[in-house]
Amino acid sequence: MTDLDRVLADLVIANRILAHEDVVDAYGHVSVRHPADPKRFFLARSLAPSMVGREDIMQFDLEGRPLEGDARQPYLERFIHAAVYEARPEVLAVVHAHAEAVLPFGISGAPLRPVIHSGSFMGEQVPVWDIRDKFGDTNLLVTSMPQGRDLALRLGTHNVSLMRGHGFVAAARSLIEVVRMSVYVPRNARVQMAALQLGAVKALSPGEIAARNAGYKPQSPETQRAWEYWATRAGCGELLKKA
Amino acid sequence: MTDLDRVLADLVIANRILAHEDVVDAYGHVSVRHPADPKRFFLARSLAPSMVGREDIMQFDLEGRPLEGDARQPYLERFIHAAVYEARPEVLAVVHAHAEAVLPFGISGAPLRPVIHSGSFMGEQVPVWDIRDKFGDTNLLVTSMPQGRDLALRLGTHNVSLMRGHGFVAAARSLIEVVRMSVYVPRNARVQMAALQLGAVKALSPGEIAARNAGYKPQSPETQRAWEYWATRAGCGELLKKA
Amino acid sequence: MTDLDRVLADLVIANRILAHEDVVDAYGHVSVRHPADPKRFFLARSLAPSMVGREDIMQFDLEGRPLEGDARQPYLERFIHAAVYEARPEVLAVVHAHAEAVLPFGISGAPLRPVIHSGSFMGEQVPVWDIRDKFGDTNLLVTSMPQGRDLALRLGTHNVSLMRGHGFVAAARSLIEVVRMSVYVPRNARVQMAALQLGAVKALSPGEIAARNAGYKPQSPETQRAWEYWATRAGCGELLKKA
Amino acid sequence: MTDLDRVLADLVIANRILAHEDVVDAYGHVSVRHPADPKRFFLARSLAPSMVGREDIMQFDLEGRPLEGDARQPYLERFIHAAVYEARPEVLAVVHAHAEAVLPFGISGAPLRPVIHSGSFMGEQVPVWDIRDKFGDTNLLVTSMPQGRDLALRLGTHNVSLMRGHGFVAAARSLIEVVRMSVYVPRNARVQMAALQLGAVKALSPGEIAARNAGYKPQSPETQRAWEYWATRAGCGELLKKA
């Protein structure tokens, strides 16, 4: 299996995990940067992530244009991915999703903050991007590079940005990390939501967030353990094999 | 497959999706107007939607009377469908259900409003109909044309009306659209509910709702993607085929 | 199939439904009065309801004593059933369970009330019984006839009584009705809980509750539809057959 | 089957139950003290509990060091188990997990307290340990004996301690008891959370907690009923057999 084969197999796994863990439904998507060409990224054609296979993956440039004459229907919102890869050279994987538990934090004044250790990877602050600020009344979808770039600007150097009335975007240094964030950010949101009903909430400290981030390695046994677990649950454990 | 065959296959799919996505249980139903005769509509006999097959579908006139001498037991509340089709010529599909998440909005003063993009199709306002206002103490079921017409009057030109202490009715220009609303209106309700605990809620603007509505097409790849996804999850993906 | 065979098959179905619909887990139980001898009732031996088969059913007298020399281990709390049958000749079926959603109403001052039509069968009022009032500090279980009788006294002529810090008891004129209450009372509790966060709650009126109760028939198509649906979901649809 | 075989089979069952009942996911673990040597305990290698088999179980001493030259990757947080066994000779089984429902109580001022009978085994008080109090900014994981001992000190003679921003540790006299606590403590947390929204909450009294604790026997039919039920649901019922 070549490096590229491994990356594409992992992208299929990521699609299936996000579907099985209820981060995406028919909508939402995950992409990965081309390992050999930072000006390209991989993203499925317009298809529910639970149904994505290797053959459904397309290549795009950093303007969101399909490559190699691929005429299949792409996701309307591929510009989210393109713009984040363009703005953030260190980012290797991106998720856009509408996980229900994070949505309340995008439409109220309450900031989403890491309050549990597994939520630490969202970072100290999670900005909220409102497409209406710059583009007025739209259908809320990010369907052009200017919209994608405006979102990437709001994301800045953060790992996650909420999108008002719509969902979130998450960016990370690996597919495993972006999937992990996408699974645990909603859990953190549910816990924060409940804790706010109970009283003052003790969030993770900046030092704790930094300590967790410093120690993170995509290839650590702890990280791989979760990837293997989620893939197995999602019914695609066989794709883990390094054939 | 004729147009009528397609419509009936889609009605079976709609039943199964609504059951699988927890919009209906043993109760609740979905109908579609006859594609060639606007004075008729199709609705299953009295049966849980998860168990409905093509052979269970009956035809009714716009007074809720079974056609073609069909003597099977119909749903008691078929008058909801009849009255909405009677009042709204542009409506081609109707759902009545008791999805849990919308019920709190029908019994408290808080109005249900679109706060997430996928909830936009409920429209700017969602009226609440209370059967008690006109009919006094009943068993809350809509079991006659006068009751159905009163509900249709409250629905007016809206897409969704809540029914106090009971459920909701949704009306749309296609089966796919009414199913989509029925899946996402409860999600919107849960998000709105949670956001209200967090503080002031930023709803979709009238312009955003209009922009989303203007761009909606039942045959768009995005819409079909969800239909295919939900049907597959519900175990009736084979009914999607245009045999 | 004799009447008795039918009753016992239905009792197995009731066990499976309550387990599948998350009303009971390893704990909680359902009983039915002997159709020919009102001084006896049927209840499974000490076993999780999901695992109960016809062969696990025991007979008890109205003091909770096993009949016919049956030496198998009975449920500790069989006295709940015995005492309710003793006090209420019209009651033919009893459920005791710990469904999570009703528990908050048993430990706070807020009364559980019917706010949705499917919750109407709990009746206008749902008393809360506290074993501590009469028996002081116990393990909260109803393990004797005096305790069962005290609970039955608090239940009075109501259909449901909460048990503080423990669960509820429901009594009805048929197995189908007691199962239906046990499924929908928790749903009503969740809806009421949410609605209370939204503002003043409009409950069902006494007239509505009476209208629904007056119209209820265990053999109606609407009631049978739910029974068939739940049994099928619980994987025991074949027990519905009148062999 | 020897005693040791039985203990190890039960440890596999405990892993599977905790995974199936949503107490653990890829993270969290359960251990049991060696029945013949109180200075040793059994705990799986670094693996998601849903995937643990007999062959994955390792032995550790009370400093958290693998025994018998076992060079497989252990859990980073094995020191939680080691320190609790060291401090509490009567404890025979330990769980560490991040069950979502208990997390809000670890980050807000509200104390978790037993409010339902099945939650009684957490005891009257549940302390909250904050790793930051003594160790400052860390990644929140318990990765050394000093950290484990500090947690064990906070646990004291209690059965459960919350860990701020992280999870909980539960200690008991048997595997069955620690699993039962780990399943019902989250349920108690959800019920308490909801009841707090409804008004003043009536908790179990100290006398009730004592009465329940006094009557608890791991081999009672009621306890075994739950173990059998959970194991069957988790798909490992065959491991219950005393072969």
CSV table of C-alpha atoms in Angstrom, one decimal, chain B residues 6 53 59 74 84 153 158 176 201 207 216 218 237 239:
chain,number,residue,atom,x,y,z
B,6,ARG,CA,-42.8,6.2,-8.8
B,53,GLY,CA,-45.8,-1.5,1.9
B,59,GLN,CA,-57.0,6.4,-2.1
B,74,PRO,CA,-58.3,4.0,7.4
B,84,VAL,CA,-55.0,20.6,3.7
B,153,LEU,CA,-57.4,27.6,8.4
B,158,HIS,CA,-47.6,28.4,6.4
B,176,ILE,CA,-39.0,14.8,-0.3
B,201,VAL,CA,-31.2,33.4,20.3
B,207,GLY,CA,-34.2,37.2,3.9
B,216,TYR,CA,-34.9,24.7,-3.1
B,218,PRO,CA,-36.7,18.6,-5.1
B,237,GLY,CA,-32.8,1.6,-0.7
B,239,LEU,CA,-37.2,1.1,-3.7
